[in-house]
Amino acid sequence: MFPRTALVTGGASGIGRAIVERLEGGGADVRVLDLRNGFDVADPAAWDSVGPVELACLNAGVVTGSTDVRELTDEQYRRILGANTGGVVFGVRRLARVLEPGSAIVVTASLAGLTAMPADPIYAGTKHFLVGFVRSVASQLDERRIRINAVCPGIVDTPILGKEGRERVLAAGFPLLAPVDVAHAVLAA
């Protein structure tokens, strides 16, 4: 069943934008929750305005930009925790309160949540948290007939990579996924 209503965090670019386009292309009414339109997933109060939808795609995420943990700033650390983990926890908490039975939540985690990622260990840590959180909260959501899944894409050709990061990945011969491929996986989940 294709959802009639949906929300997508981080829906202004990258994977989020591809999810929005795929949903809208199928006729869904989509609410985009993004910093670009004033929605901060890391702000618990922002979630108070979120109502029920049939599909919630919790996709917003950032990287620290710091490979060496010794150079990690407090600001970088707080920002990534707020967006990558807080945004999902606050989102799931709110959605667990307002979603109707039969609704679904899909969290964008990462391959970095299943393996080591020395290029950004804090990013990898947040994605490991997401995988564990989704697995752990699934049974209590299932009691309300709300499904939750995580998708764990490899490296995706999005602005989060940055120009230098994209060039490094391509030079290493590592294949880049297209955002639309991840959008298809989200809808399949």
mmCIF file with all atom_site columns, C-alpha atoms in Angstrom:
data_model
loop_
_atom_site.group_PDB
_atom_site.id
_atom_site.type_symbol
_atom_site.label_atom_id
_atom_site.label_alt_id
_atom_site.label_comp_id
_atom_site.label_asym_id
_atom_site.label_entity_id
_atom_site.label_seq_id
_atom_site.pdbx_PDB_ins_code
_atom_site.Cartn_x
_atom_site.Cartn_y
_atom_site.Cartn_z
_atom_site.occupancy
_atom_site.B_iso_or_equiv
_atom_site.pdbx_formal_charge
_atom_site.auth_seq_id
_atom_site.auth_comp_id
_atom_site.auth_asym_id
_atom_site.auth_atom_id
_atom_site.pdbx_PDB_model_num
ATOM 1   C CA . MET A 1 1   ? 0.000  0.000  0.000  1.00 0.00 ? 1   MET A CA 1
ATOM 2   C CA . PHE A 1 2   ? 1.411  3.354  -1.019 1.00 0.00 ? 2   PHE A CA 1
ATOM 3   C CA . PRO A 1 3   ? 1.063  5.938  1.750  1.00 0.00 ? 3   PRO A CA 1
ATOM 4   C CA . ARG A 1 4   ? -1.366 8.810  1.291  1.00 0.00 ? 4   ARG A CA 1
ATOM 5   C CA . THR A 1 5   ? 0.397  10.956 3.905  1.00 0.00 ? 5   THR A CA 1
ATOM 6   C CA . ALA A 1 6   ? 4.035  11.114 4.892  1.00 0.00 ? 6   ALA A CA 1
ATOM 7   C CA . LEU A 1 7   ? 6.717  13.190 6.530  1.00 0.00 ? 7   LEU A CA 1
ATOM 8   C CA . VAL A 1 8   ? 10.405 13.268 5.706  1.00 0.00 ? 8   VAL A CA 1
ATOM 9   C CA . THR A 1 9   ? 13.063 14.784 7.941  1.00 0.00 ? 9   THR A CA 1
ATOM 10  C CA . GLY A 1 10  ? 16.017 16.193 6.062  1.00 0.00 ? 10  GLY A CA 1
ATOM 11  C CA . GLY A 1 11  ? 13.777 16.262 3.010  1.00 0.00 ? 11  GLY A CA 1
ATOM 12  C CA . ALA A 1 12  ? 15.293 19.326 1.331  1.00 0.00 ? 12  ALA A CA 1
ATOM 13  C CA . SER A 1 13  ? 18.310 17.566 -0.188 1.00 0.00 ? 13  SER A CA 1
ATOM 14  C CA . GLY A 1 14  ? 20.075 14.284 -0.786 1.00 0.00 ? 14  GLY A CA 1
ATOM 15  C CA . ILE A 1 15  ? 18.346 11.074 0.206  1.00 0.00 ? 15  ILE A CA 1
ATOM 16  C CA . GLY A 1 16  ? 15.509 12.996 1.854  1.00 0.00 ? 16  GLY A CA 1
ATOM 17  C CA . ARG A 1 17  ? 14.755 14.925 -1.326 1.00 0.00 ? 17  ARG A CA 1
ATOM 18  C CA . ALA A 1 18  ? 14.723 11.676 -3.324 1.00 0.00 ? 18  ALA A CA 1
ATOM 19  C CA . ILE A 1 19  ? 12.268 10.162 -0.826 1.00 0.00 ? 19  ILE A CA 1
ATOM 20  C CA . VAL A 1 20  ? 10.031 13.232 -1.066 1.00 0.00 ? 20  VAL A CA 1
ATOM 21  C CA . GLU A 1 21  ? 10.069 13.118 -4.878 1.00 0.00 ? 21  GLU A CA 1
ATOM 22  C CA . ARG A 1 22  ? 9.260  9.407  -4.904 1.00 0.00 ? 22  ARG A CA 1
ATOM 23  C CA . LEU A 1 23  ? 6.386  9.876  -2.450 1.00 0.00 ? 23  LEU A CA 1
ATOM 24  C CA . GLU A 1 24  ? 4.960  12.917 -4.223 1.00 0.00 ? 24  GLU A CA 1
ATOM 25  C CA . GLY A 1 25  ? 5.321  11.113 -7.550 1.00 0.00 ? 25  GLY A CA 1
ATOM 26  C CA . GLY A 1 26  ? 3.051  8.423  -6.135 1.00 0.00 ? 26  GLY A CA 1
ATOM 27  C CA . GLY A 1 27  ? 0.473  10.979 -5.030 1.00 0.00 ? 27  GLY A CA 1
ATOM 28  C CA . ALA A 1 28  ? 1.312  11.205 -1.330 1.00 0.00 ? 28  ALA A CA 1
ATOM 29  C CA . ASP A 1 29  ? 0.830  14.424 0.615  1.00 0.00 ? 29  ASP A CA 1
ATOM 30  C CA . VAL A 1 30  ? 4.321  14.960 2.087  1.00 0.00 ? 30  VAL A CA 1
ATOM 31  C CA . ARG A 1 31  ? 5.413  17.246 4.912  1.00 0.00 ? 31  ARG A CA 1
ATOM 32  C CA . VAL A 1 32  ? 9.115  18.139 4.629  1.00 0.00 ? 32  VAL A CA 1
ATOM 33  C CA . LEU A 1 33  ? 10.769 18.744 8.009  1.00 0.00 ? 33  LEU A CA 1
ATOM 34  C CA . ASP A 1 34  ? 14.156 20.344 7.401  1.00 0.00 ? 34  ASP A CA 1
ATOM 35  C CA . LEU A 1 35  ? 16.389 23.041 8.866  1.00 0.00 ? 35  LEU A CA 1
ATOM 36  C CA . ARG A 1 36  ? 15.944 24.892 5.586  1.00 0.00 ? 36  ARG A CA 1
ATOM 37  C CA . ASN A 1 37  ? 12.278 25.417 6.391  1.00 0.00 ? 37  ASN A CA 1
ATOM 38  C CA . GLY A 1 38  ? 12.854 26.040 10.105 1.00 0.00 ? 38  GLY A CA 1
ATOM 39  C CA . PHE A 1 39  ? 12.368 22.549 11.551 1.00 0.00 ? 39  PHE A CA 1
ATOM 40  C CA . ASP A 1 40  ? 15.190 21.416 13.830 1.00 0.00 ? 40  ASP A CA 1
ATOM 41  C CA . VAL A 1 41  ? 14.888 17.676 14.497 1.00 0.00 ? 41  VAL A CA 1
ATOM 42  C CA . ALA A 1 42  ? 17.177 18.108 17.519 1.00 0.00 ? 42  ALA A CA 1
ATOM 43  C CA . ASP A 1 43  ? 14.654 20.403 19.239 1.00 0.00 ? 43  ASP A CA 1
ATOM 44  C CA . PRO A 1 44  ? 12.200 18.284 21.251 1.00 0.00 ? 44  PRO A CA 1
ATOM 45  C CA . ALA A 1 45  ? 9.616  21.105 21.216 1.00 0.00 ? 45  ALA A CA 1
ATOM 46  C CA . ALA A 1 46  ? 9.610  21.195 17.406 1.00 0.00 ? 46  ALA A CA 1
ATOM 47  C CA . TRP A 1 47  ? 8.103  17.716 17.389 1.00 0.00 ? 47  TRP A CA 1
ATOM 48  C CA . ASP A 1 48  ? 5.016  18.934 19.295 1.00 0.00 ? 48  ASP A CA 1
ATOM 49  C CA . SER A 1 49  ? 3.555  20.223 16.013 1.00 0.00 ? 49  SER A CA 1
ATOM 50  C CA . VAL A 1 50  ? 3.911  16.880 14.222 1.00 0.00 ? 50  VAL A CA 1
ATOM 51  C CA . GLY A 1 51  ? 0.681  15.016 13.630 1.00 0.00 ? 51  GLY A CA 1
ATOM 52  C CA . PRO A 1 52  ? -0.140 11.551 12.358 1.00 0.00 ? 52  PRO A CA 1
ATOM 53  C CA . VAL A 1 53  ? 0.915  10.313 8.933  1.00 0.00 ? 53  VAL A CA 1
ATOM 54  C CA . GLU A 1 54  ? 0.905  6.885  7.340  1.00 0.00 ? 54  GLU A CA 1
ATOM 55  C CA . LEU A 1 55  ? 4.679  6.903  6.749  1.00 0.00 ? 55  LEU A CA 1
ATOM 56  C CA . ALA A 1 56  ? 7.339  8.793  8.682  1.00 0.00 ? 56  ALA A CA 1
ATOM 57  C CA . CYS A 1 57  ? 10.828 8.826  7.165  1.00 0.00 ? 57  CYS A CA 1
ATOM 58  C CA . LEU A 1 58  ? 13.350 9.902  9.801  1.00 0.00 ? 58  LEU A CA 1
ATOM 59  C CA . ASN A 1 59  ? 16.213 10.724 7.506  1.00 0.00 ? 59  ASN A CA 1
ATOM 60  C CA . ALA A 1 60  ? 17.931 13.912 8.710  1.00 0.00 ? 60  ALA A CA 1
ATOM 61  C CA . GLY A 1 61  ? 21.606 13.474 9.425  1.00 0.00 ? 61  GLY A CA 1
ATOM 62  C CA . VAL A 1 62  ? 24.962 15.230 9.484  1.00 0.00 ? 62  VAL A CA 1
ATOM 63  C CA . VAL A 1 63  ? 28.649 14.348 9.686  1.00 0.00 ? 63  VAL A CA 1
ATOM 64  C CA . THR A 1 64  ? 31.220 15.931 11.986 1.00 0.00 ? 64  THR A CA 1
ATOM 65  C CA . GLY A 1 65  ? 33.789 16.651 9.286  1.00 0.00 ? 65  GLY A CA 1
ATOM 66  C CA . SER A 1 66  ? 36.429 15.446 11.733 1.00 0.00 ? 66  SER A CA 1
ATOM 67  C CA . THR A 1 67  ? 38.425 12.281 11.120 1.00 0.00 ? 67  THR A CA 1
ATOM 68  C CA . ASP A 1 68  ? 40.657 12.672 14.164 1.00 0.00 ? 68  ASP A CA 1
ATOM 69  C CA . VAL A 1 69  ? 38.720 12.410 17.418 1.00 0.00 ? 69  VAL A CA 1
ATOM 70  C CA . ARG A 1 70  ? 41.355 14.634 19.065 1.00 0.00 ? 70  ARG A CA 1
ATOM 71  C CA . GLU A 1 71  ? 40.203 17.507 16.843 1.00 0.00 ? 71  GLU A CA 1
ATOM 72  C CA . LEU A 1 72  ? 36.481 16.993 17.441 1.00 0.00 ? 72  LEU A CA 1
ATOM 73  C CA . THR A 1 73  ? 34.920 20.149 18.871 1.00 0.00 ? 73  THR A CA 1
ATOM 74  C CA . ASP A 1 74  ? 32.171 20.206 21.467 1.00 0.00 ? 74  ASP A CA 1
ATOM 75  C CA . GLU A 1 75  ? 29.969 21.980 18.921 1.00 0.00 ? 75  GLU A CA 1
ATOM 76  C CA . GLN A 1 76  ? 30.511 19.273 16.285 1.00 0.00 ? 76  GLN A CA 1
ATOM 77  C CA . TYR A 1 77  ? 29.740 16.574 18.835 1.00 0.00 ? 77  TYR A CA 1
ATOM 78  C CA . ARG A 1 78  ? 26.547 18.217 20.108 1.00 0.00 ? 78  ARG A CA 1
ATOM 79  C CA . ARG A 1 79  ? 25.356 18.930 16.564 1.00 0.00 ? 79  ARG A CA 1
ATOM 80  C CA . ILE A 1 80  ? 25.760 15.358 15.336 1.00 0.00 ? 80  ILE A CA 1
ATOM 81  C CA . LEU A 1 81  ? 24.186 13.857 18.453 1.00 0.00 ? 81  LEU A CA 1
ATOM 82  C CA . GLY A 1 82  ? 21.258 16.264 18.164 1.00 0.00 ? 82  GLY A CA 1
ATOM 83  C CA . ALA A 1 83  ? 20.577 15.619 14.501 1.00 0.00 ? 83  ALA A CA 1
ATOM 84  C CA . ASN A 1 84  ? 21.487 11.969 14.107 1.00 0.00 ? 84  ASN A CA 1
ATOM 85  C CA . THR A 1 85  ? 20.291 10.464 17.377 1.00 0.00 ? 85  THR A CA 1
ATOM 86  C CA . GLY A 1 86  ? 18.126 13.085 19.068 1.00 0.00 ? 86  GLY A CA 1
ATOM 87  C CA . GLY A 1 87  ? 16.150 13.680 15.888 1.00 0.00 ? 87  GLY A CA 1
ATOM 88  C CA . VAL A 1 88  ? 15.243 10.014 15.702 1.00 0.00 ? 88  VAL A CA 1
ATOM 89  C CA . VAL A 1 89  ? 14.530 9.541  19.414 1.00 0.00 ? 89  VAL A CA 1
ATOM 90  C CA . PHE A 1 90  ? 12.383 12.690 19.627 1.00 0.00 ? 90  PHE A CA 1
ATOM 91  C CA . GLY A 1 91  ? 10.681 11.777 16.363 1.00 0.00 ? 91  GLY A CA 1
ATOM 92  C CA . VAL A 1 92  ? 9.890  8.203  17.385 1.00 0.00 ? 92  VAL A CA 1
ATOM 93  C CA . ARG A 1 93  ? 8.696  9.371  20.803 1.00 0.00 ? 93  ARG A CA 1
ATOM 94  C CA . ARG A 1 94  ? 6.250  11.817 19.216 1.00 0.00 ? 94  ARG A CA 1
ATOM 95  C CA . LEU A 1 95  ? 5.184  9.462  16.463 1.00 0.00 ? 95  LEU A CA 1
ATOM 96  C CA . ALA A 1 96  ? 4.548  6.646  18.959 1.00 0.00 ? 96  ALA A CA 1
ATOM 97  C CA . ARG A 1 97  ? 2.024  8.979  20.575 1.00 0.00 ? 97  ARG A CA 1
ATOM 98  C CA . VAL A 1 98  ? 0.193  10.097 17.419 1.00 0.00 ? 98  VAL A CA 1
ATOM 99  C CA . LEU A 1 99  ? 0.479  7.452  14.688 1.00 0.00 ? 99  LEU A CA 1
ATOM 100 C CA . GLU A 1 100 ? -2.497 5.244  13.933 1.00 0.00 ? 100 GLU A CA 1
ATOM 101 C CA . PRO A 1 101 ? -2.218 1.451  13.847 1.00 0.00 ? 101 PRO A CA 1
ATOM 102 C CA . GLY A 1 102 ? -0.933 0.351  10.455 1.00 0.00 ? 102 GLY A CA 1
ATOM 103 C CA . SER A 1 103 ? 1.463  3.294  10.139 1.00 0.00 ? 103 SER A CA 1
ATOM 104 C CA . ALA A 1 104 ? 5.185  2.892  9.558  1.00 0.00 ? 104 ALA A CA 1
ATOM 105 C CA . ILE A 1 105 ? 8.437  4.601  10.488 1.00 0.00 ? 105 ILE A CA 1
ATOM 106 C CA . VAL A 1 106 ? 11.615 4.165  8.462  1.00 0.00 ? 106 VAL A CA 1
ATOM 107 C CA . VAL A 1 107 ? 14.909 5.404  9.900  1.00 0.00 ? 107 VAL A CA 1
ATOM 108 C CA . THR A 1 108 ? 17.856 6.141  7.625  1.00 0.00 ? 108 THR A CA 1
ATOM 109 C CA . ALA A 1 109 ? 20.831 4.599  9.394  1.00 0.00 ? 109 ALA A CA 1
ATOM 110 C CA . SER A 1 110 ? 23.929 3.647  7.389  1.00 0.00 ? 110 SER A CA 1
ATOM 111 C CA . LEU A 1 111 ? 26.347 0.907  6.535  1.00 0.00 ? 111 LEU A CA 1
ATOM 112 C CA . ALA A 1 112 ? 28.468 2.841  9.066  1.00 0.00 ? 112 ALA A CA 1
ATOM 113 C CA . GLY A 1 113 ? 25.996 1.548  11.677 1.00 0.00 ? 113 GLY A CA 1
ATOM 114 C CA . LEU A 1 114 ? 26.989 -2.016 10.904 1.00 0.00 ? 114 LEU A CA 1
ATOM 115 C CA . THR A 1 115 ? 30.748 -1.676 10.542 1.00 0.00 ? 115 THR A CA 1
ATOM 116 C CA . ALA A 1 116 ? 33.644 0.565  11.510 1.00 0.00 ? 116 ALA A CA 1
ATOM 117 C CA . MET A 1 117 ? 34.087 3.908  9.740  1.00 0.00 ? 117 MET A CA 1
ATOM 118 C CA . PRO A 1 118 ? 37.435 5.454  10.718 1.00 0.00 ? 118 PRO A CA 1
ATOM 119 C CA . ALA A 1 119 ? 36.810 8.471  8.454  1.00 0.00 ? 119 ALA A CA 1
ATOM 120 C CA . ASP A 1 120 ? 34.220 9.777  10.968 1.00 0.00 ? 120 ASP A CA 1
ATOM 121 C CA . PRO A 1 121 ? 33.997 7.644  14.110 1.00 0.00 ? 121 PRO A CA 1
ATOM 122 C CA . ILE A 1 122 ? 31.347 9.834  15.734 1.00 0.00 ? 122 ILE A CA 1
ATOM 123 C CA . TYR A 1 123 ? 29.089 9.539  12.671 1.00 0.00 ? 123 TYR A CA 1
ATOM 124 C CA . ALA A 1 124 ? 29.557 5.758  12.784 1.00 0.00 ? 124 ALA A CA 1
ATOM 125 C CA . GLY A 1 125 ? 28.727 5.760  16.494 1.00 0.00 ? 125 GLY A CA 1
ATOM 126 C CA . THR A 1 126 ? 25.456 7.625  15.911 1.00 0.00 ? 126 THR A CA 1
ATOM 127 C CA . LYS A 1 127 ? 24.473 5.207  13.165 1.00 0.00 ? 127 LYS A CA 1
ATOM 128 C CA . HIS A 1 128 ? 25.263 2.215  15.402 1.00 0.00 ? 128 HIS A CA 1
ATOM 129 C CA . PHE A 1 129 ? 22.949 3.801  17.972 1.00 0.00 ? 129 PHE A CA 1
ATOM 130 C CA . LEU A 1 130 ? 20.169 4.061  15.379 1.00 0.00 ? 130 LEU A CA 1
ATOM 131 C CA . VAL A 1 131 ? 20.417 0.406  14.406 1.00 0.00 ? 131 VAL A CA 1
ATOM 132 C CA . GLY A 1 132 ? 20.294 -0.661 18.061 1.00 0.00 ? 132 GLY A CA 1
ATOM 133 C CA . PHE A 1 133 ? 17.497 1.771  18.882 1.00 0.00 ? 133 PHE A CA 1
ATOM 134 C CA . VAL A 1 134 ? 15.288 0.613  16.003 1.00 0.00 ? 134 VAL A CA 1
ATOM 135 C CA . ARG A 1 135 ? 15.828 -3.032 16.933 1.00 0.00 ? 135 ARG A CA 1
ATOM 136 C CA . SER A 1 136 ? 15.073 -2.283 20.589 1.00 0.00 ? 136 SER A CA 1
ATOM 137 C CA . VAL A 1 137 ? 11.961 -0.130 20.159 1.00 0.00 ? 137 VAL A CA 1
ATOM 138 C CA . ALA A 1 138 ? 10.379 -2.297 17.446 1.00 0.00 ? 138 ALA A CA 1
ATOM 139 C CA . SER A 1 139 ? 8.548  -4.646 19.812 1.00 0.00 ? 139 SER A CA 1
ATOM 140 C CA . GLN A 1 140 ? 6.825  -1.890 21.783 1.00 0.00 ? 140 GLN A CA 1
ATOM 141 C CA . LEU A 1 141 ? 5.747  -0.125 18.591 1.00 0.00 ? 141 LEU A CA 1
ATOM 142 C CA . ASP A 1 142 ? 4.538  -3.450 17.193 1.00 0.00 ? 142 ASP A CA 1
ATOM 143 C CA . GLU A 1 143 ? 2.190  -3.725 20.183 1.00 0.00 ? 143 GLU A CA 1
ATOM 144 C CA . ARG A 1 144 ? 0.439  -0.640 18.739 1.00 0.00 ? 144 ARG A CA 1
ATOM 145 C CA . ARG A 1 145 ? 0.678  -2.082 15.195 1.00 0.00 ? 145 ARG A CA 1
ATOM 146 C CA . ILE A 1 146 ? 3.231  0.546  14.126 1.00 0.00 ? 146 ILE A CA 1
ATOM 147 C CA . ARG A 1 147 ? 6.111  -0.827 12.081 1.00 0.00 ? 147 ARG A CA 1
ATOM 148 C CA . ILE A 1 148 ? 9.638  0.545  12.348 1.00 0.00 ? 148 ILE A CA 1
ATOM 149 C CA . ASN A 1 149 ? 12.584 -0.370 10.140 1.00 0.00 ? 149 ASN A CA 1
ATOM 150 C CA . ALA A 1 150 ? 16.029 0.994  9.428  1.00 0.00 ? 150 ALA A CA 1
ATOM 151 C CA . VAL A 1 151 ? 17.737 1.179  6.065  1.00 0.00 ? 151 VAL A CA 1
ATOM 152 C CA . CYS A 1 152 ? 21.531 1.039  6.063  1.00 0.00 ? 152 CYS A CA 1
ATOM 153 C CA . PRO A 1 153 ? 22.790 2.323  2.721  1.00 0.00 ? 153 PRO A CA 1
ATOM 154 C CA . GLY A 1 154 ? 26.438 2.380  1.771  1.00 0.00 ? 154 GLY A CA 1
ATOM 155 C CA . ILE A 1 155 ? 27.985 5.599  0.526  1.00 0.00 ? 155 ILE A CA 1
ATOM 156 C CA . VAL A 1 156 ? 25.420 7.722  -1.291 1.00 0.00 ? 156 VAL A CA 1
ATOM 157 C CA . ASP A 1 157 ? 26.174 10.481 -3.791 1.00 0.00 ? 157 ASP A CA 1
ATOM 158 C CA . THR A 1 158 ? 24.761 13.390 -1.771 1.00 0.00 ? 158 THR A CA 1
ATOM 159 C CA . PRO A 1 159 ? 25.988 16.797 -0.580 1.00 0.00 ? 159 PRO A CA 1
ATOM 160 C CA . ILE A 1 160 ? 26.902 15.306 2.832  1.00 0.00 ? 160 ILE A CA 1
ATOM 161 C CA . LEU A 1 161 ? 29.961 13.725 1.162  1.00 0.00 ? 161 LEU A CA 1
ATOM 162 C CA . GLY A 1 162 ? 31.409 17.051 0.126  1.00 0.00 ? 162 GLY A CA 1
ATOM 163 C CA . LYS A 1 163 ? 33.534 17.476 -2.971 1.00 0.00 ? 163 LYS A CA 1
ATOM 164 C CA . GLU A 1 164 ? 36.730 16.079 -1.426 1.00 0.00 ? 164 GLU A CA 1
ATOM 165 C CA . GLY A 1 165 ? 34.950 13.120 0.128  1.00 0.00 ? 165 GLY A CA 1
ATOM 166 C CA . ARG A 1 166 ? 33.249 12.261 -3.142 1.00 0.00 ? 166 ARG A CA 1
ATOM 167 C CA . GLU A 1 167 ? 36.572 12.403 -4.985 1.00 0.00 ? 167 GLU A CA 1
ATOM 168 C CA . ARG A 1 168 ? 38.229 10.132 -2.380 1.00 0.00 ? 168 ARG A CA 1
ATOM 169 C CA . VAL A 1 169 ? 35.463 7.562  -2.634 1.00 0.00 ? 169 VAL A CA 1
ATOM 170 C CA . LEU A 1 170 ? 35.557 7.558  -6.427 1.00 0.00 ? 170 LEU A CA 1
ATOM 171 C CA . ALA A 1 171 ? 39.372 7.373  -6.489 1.00 0.00 ? 171 ALA A CA 1
ATOM 172 C CA . ALA A 1 172 ? 39.195 4.327  -4.208 1.00 0.00 ? 172 ALA A CA 1
ATOM 173 C CA . GLY A 1 173 ? 36.872 2.666  -6.706 1.00 0.00 ? 173 GLY A CA 1
ATOM 174 C CA . PHE A 1 174 ? 34.039 2.420  -4.192 1.00 0.00 ? 174 PHE A CA 1
ATOM 175 C CA . PRO A 1 175 ? 30.622 2.535  -5.883 1.00 0.00 ? 175 PRO A CA 1
ATOM 176 C CA . LEU A 1 176 ? 28.313 5.399  -4.971 1.00 0.00 ? 176 LEU A CA 1
ATOM 177 C CA . LEU A 1 177 ? 24.611 4.767  -4.580 1.00 0.00 ? 177 LEU A CA 1
ATOM 178 C CA . ALA A 1 178 ? 22.136 7.183  -6.116 1.00 0.00 ? 178 ALA A CA 1
ATOM 179 C CA . PRO A 1 179 ? 19.729 8.826  -3.637 1.00 0.00 ? 179 PRO A CA 1
ATOM 180 C CA . VAL A 1 180 ? 16.776 7.444  -5.607 1.00 0.00 ? 180 VAL A CA 1
ATOM 181 C CA . ASP A 1 181 ? 18.033 3.898  -4.943 1.00 0.00 ? 181 ASP A CA 1
ATOM 182 C CA . VAL A 1 182 ? 17.837 4.552  -1.206 1.00 0.00 ? 182 VAL A CA 1
ATOM 183 C CA . ALA A 1 183 ? 14.380 6.113  -1.641 1.00 0.00 ? 183 ALA A CA 1
ATOM 184 C CA . HIS A 1 184 ? 13.189 2.868  -3.237 1.00 0.00 ? 184 HIS A CA 1
ATOM 185 C CA . ALA A 1 185 ? 14.625 0.894  -0.281 1.00 0.00 ? 185 ALA A CA 1
ATOM 186 C CA . VAL A 1 186 ? 12.863 3.203  2.188  1.00 0.00 ? 186 VAL A CA 1
ATOM 187 C CA . LEU A 1 187 ? 9.515  2.618  0.504  1.00 0.00 ? 187 LEU A CA 1
ATOM 188 C CA . ALA A 1 188 ? 10.140 -1.114 0.346  1.00 0.00 ? 188 ALA A CA 1
ATOM 189 C CA . ALA A 1 189 ? 10.841 -1.114 4.100  1.00 0.00 ? 189 ALA A CA 1
#
